[in-house]
Amino acid sequence: GPEAAGTTDATQAPADPEPQPANEDMRVGSIEWSVERNQAAVWLRNNARNDGILATNQVEQSMIPAVVRLRTYLSGLEYQAMYGSRSMTGEVPVRDAYSRSLTEGLTPESVSALCSAGVDWLWVEGALTGITAPVVFANEGVTVYRLTDSECVQ
């Protein structure tokens, strides 16, 4: 019989958008998405394992995990109260503080917290000092670090 109204053939579902090799800043809806962010995201998509976890000082950004396709230590901060799990409520401000402090470098406390949460990658925008983890990608806007066992064994 005729298809029910409002249904579509599953084979016609839009494919996951590949990030374009952008040479200019983009807007996705109201969100600014720069060339530098896109380059870092493409690098991570090509190099990080799917089960990797990313920490960033850009905690308000929900585009970073969407484009990179990694779980994050904390992202989309403004959505956490509404959509985050209740069991994590007390952890959000702690993770927020550790994430924002990445621009000032790593402390033994932040390394311990990030490592115990299984964080593999750091995406840092802004002033960079005191991060001894290996730099795996860098451009004018974003530096990506690999949090390795040597950082995590303190």
Coordinates of C-alpha atoms in Angstrom, one line a residue:
G1 CA 0.0 0.0 0.0
P2 CA 1.0 3.7 0.0
E3 CA 3.8 4.7 2.4
A4 CA 2.7 6.3 5.6
A5 CA 3.0 10.1 5.5
G6 CA 6.1 11.5 7.0
T7 CA 8.2 8.3 6.7
T8 CA 11.4 8.1 4.6
D9 CA 13.3 5.2 3.2
A10 CA 16.2 4.6 5.6
T11 CA 18.6 4.3 2.7
Q12 CA 18.0 8.0 2.0
A13 CA 19.2 9.2 5.4
P14 CA 21.8 11.9 4.9
A15 CA 25.3 10.7 5.3
D16 CA 27.4 12.1 8.2
P17 CA 28.9 15.3 6.9
E18 CA 32.6 15.2 6.3
P19 CA 34.4 18.3 7.4
Q20 CA 35.2 20.3 4.3
P21 CA 38.9 21.3 3.8
A22 CA 38.0 24.8 4.7
N23 CA 40.1 27.8 3.8
E24 CA 37.8 30.3 5.3
D25 CA 36.0 30.7 8.6
M26 CA 32.5 29.1 8.6
R27 CA 29.4 29.6 10.6
V28 CA 27.3 26.5 11.5
G29 CA 24.0 28.1 12.6
S30 CA 25.0 30.6 15.1
I31 CA 28.3 28.9 15.9
E32 CA 31.6 30.2 14.6
W33 CA 33.8 27.4 13.3
S34 CA 37.3 28.6 12.2
V35 CA 39.7 27.2 9.7
E36 CA 42.1 26.5 12.6
R37 CA 39.5 24.5 14.5
N38 CA 38.5 22.6 11.4
Q39 CA 42.2 21.7 10.7
A40 CA 42.6 20.4 14.3
A41 CA 39.4 18.5 14.1
V42 CA 40.4 16.8 10.8
W43 CA 43.8 15.9 12.3
L44 CA 42.1 14.3 15.3
R45 CA 39.5 12.4 13.2
N46 CA 42.4 11.0 11.2
N47 CA 44.6 10.1 14.1
A48 CA 42.6 9.5 17.3
R49 CA 41.0 6.2 18.0
N50 CA 37.2 6.2 18.2
D51 CA 37.3 5.5 21.9
G52 CA 39.6 8.4 22.7
I53 CA 38.6 11.1 25.1
L54 CA 39.3 14.8 24.5
A55 CA 39.6 17.6 27.0
T56 CA 39.5 21.2 25.9
N57 CA 39.5 24.6 27.5
Q58 CA 36.7 25.5 25.1
V59 CA 34.0 24.0 27.4
E60 CA 31.1 25.9 25.8
Q61 CA 31.8 24.4 22.4
S62 CA 29.5 21.6 21.4
M63 CA 30.9 21.7 17.8
I64 CA 34.3 20.3 18.8
P65 CA 33.0 16.9 19.8
A66 CA 30.4 16.9 17.0
V67 CA 33.1 17.4 14.3
V68 CA 35.9 15.5 15.9
R69 CA 33.6 12.6 16.9
L70 CA 35.3 11.9 20.2
R71 CA 33.8 11.8 23.7
T72 CA 34.9 14.8 25.8
Y73 CA 35.9 15.3 29.3
L74 CA 33.5 18.3 29.3
S75 CA 31.8 20.2 26.4
G76 CA 28.5 21.9 25.7
L77 CA 28.7 23.3 29.2
E78 CA 25.4 25.2 29.0
Y79 CA 23.6 22.0 28.1
Q80 CA 24.9 20.0 31.0
A81 CA 22.3 21.1 33.6
M82 CA 19.5 20.1 31.3
Y83 CA 20.9 17.1 29.5
G84 CA 23.8 15.9 31.6
S85 CA 23.4 12.9 33.9
R86 CA 22.4 13.6 37.5
S87 CA 25.2 11.5 38.8
M88 CA 27.7 13.9 37.2
T89 CA 26.2 17.1 38.5
G90 CA 28.9 17.6 41.2
E91 CA 31.6 16.7 38.8
V92 CA 30.7 19.4 36.1
P93 CA 32.2 22.4 38.0
V94 CA 35.3 20.5 38.8
R95 CA 35.8 19.5 35.2
D96 CA 35.0 23.0 34.1
A97 CA 37.8 24.4 36.3
Y98 CA 40.3 21.8 35.2
S99 CA 39.4 22.4 31.6
R100 CA 39.6 26.2 31.7
S101 CA 42.9 26.0 33.6
L102 CA 44.6 24.2 30.6
T103 CA 45.6 27.7 29.3
E104 CA 47.8 28.0 32.4
G105 CA 49.3 24.6 32.0
L106 CA 48.9 21.3 33.8
T107 CA 49.2 20.9 37.6
P108 CA 49.6 17.5 39.4
E109 CA 46.0 17.8 40.4
S110 CA 44.7 18.5 36.9
V111 CA 46.9 15.7 35.4
S112 CA 45.6 13.3 37.9
A113 CA 42.0 14.2 37.3
L114 CA 42.4 14.1 33.5
C115 CA 44.3 10.8 33.5
S116 CA 41.8 9.1 35.9
A117 CA 39.0 10.2 33.6
G118 CA 40.8 8.5 30.7
V119 CA 41.6 11.7 28.7
D120 CA 43.9 11.0 25.8
W121 CA 44.0 14.4 24.0
L122 CA 44.1 18.0 25.0
W123 CA 42.7 20.7 22.6
V124 CA 43.9 24.1 23.9
E125 CA 43.1 27.5 22.4
G126 CA 44.8 30.5 23.9
A127 CA 47.9 31.1 26.0
L128 CA 50.0 28.0 26.4
T129 CA 52.5 27.5 29.2
G130 CA 53.5 24.5 31.2
I131 CA 52.1 21.7 29.3
T132 CA 54.8 19.1 28.9
A133 CA 52.7 16.6 27.0
P134 CA 53.8 16.1 23.4
V135 CA 52.4 18.5 20.9
V136 CA 50.9 16.4 18.0
F137 CA 49.2 19.2 16.1
A138 CA 49.4 23.0 16.2
N139 CA 48.3 26.0 14.1
E140 CA 47.6 29.6 14.9
G141 CA 44.4 28.8 16.8
V142 CA 44.6 25.4 18.3
T143 CA 47.3 23.2 19.9
V144 CA 46.5 19.5 20.3
Y145 CA 48.5 17.5 22.9
R146 CA 48.7 13.7 23.5
L147 CA 48.3 12.8 27.1
T148 CA 50.6 9.8 27.4
D149 CA 51.3 7.3 30.0
S150 CA 54.5 9.2 31.0
E151 CA 52.3 12.2 32.0
C152 CA 49.8 10.0 33.7
V153 CA 52.3 8.2 35.9
Q154 CA 53.0 10.8 38.5

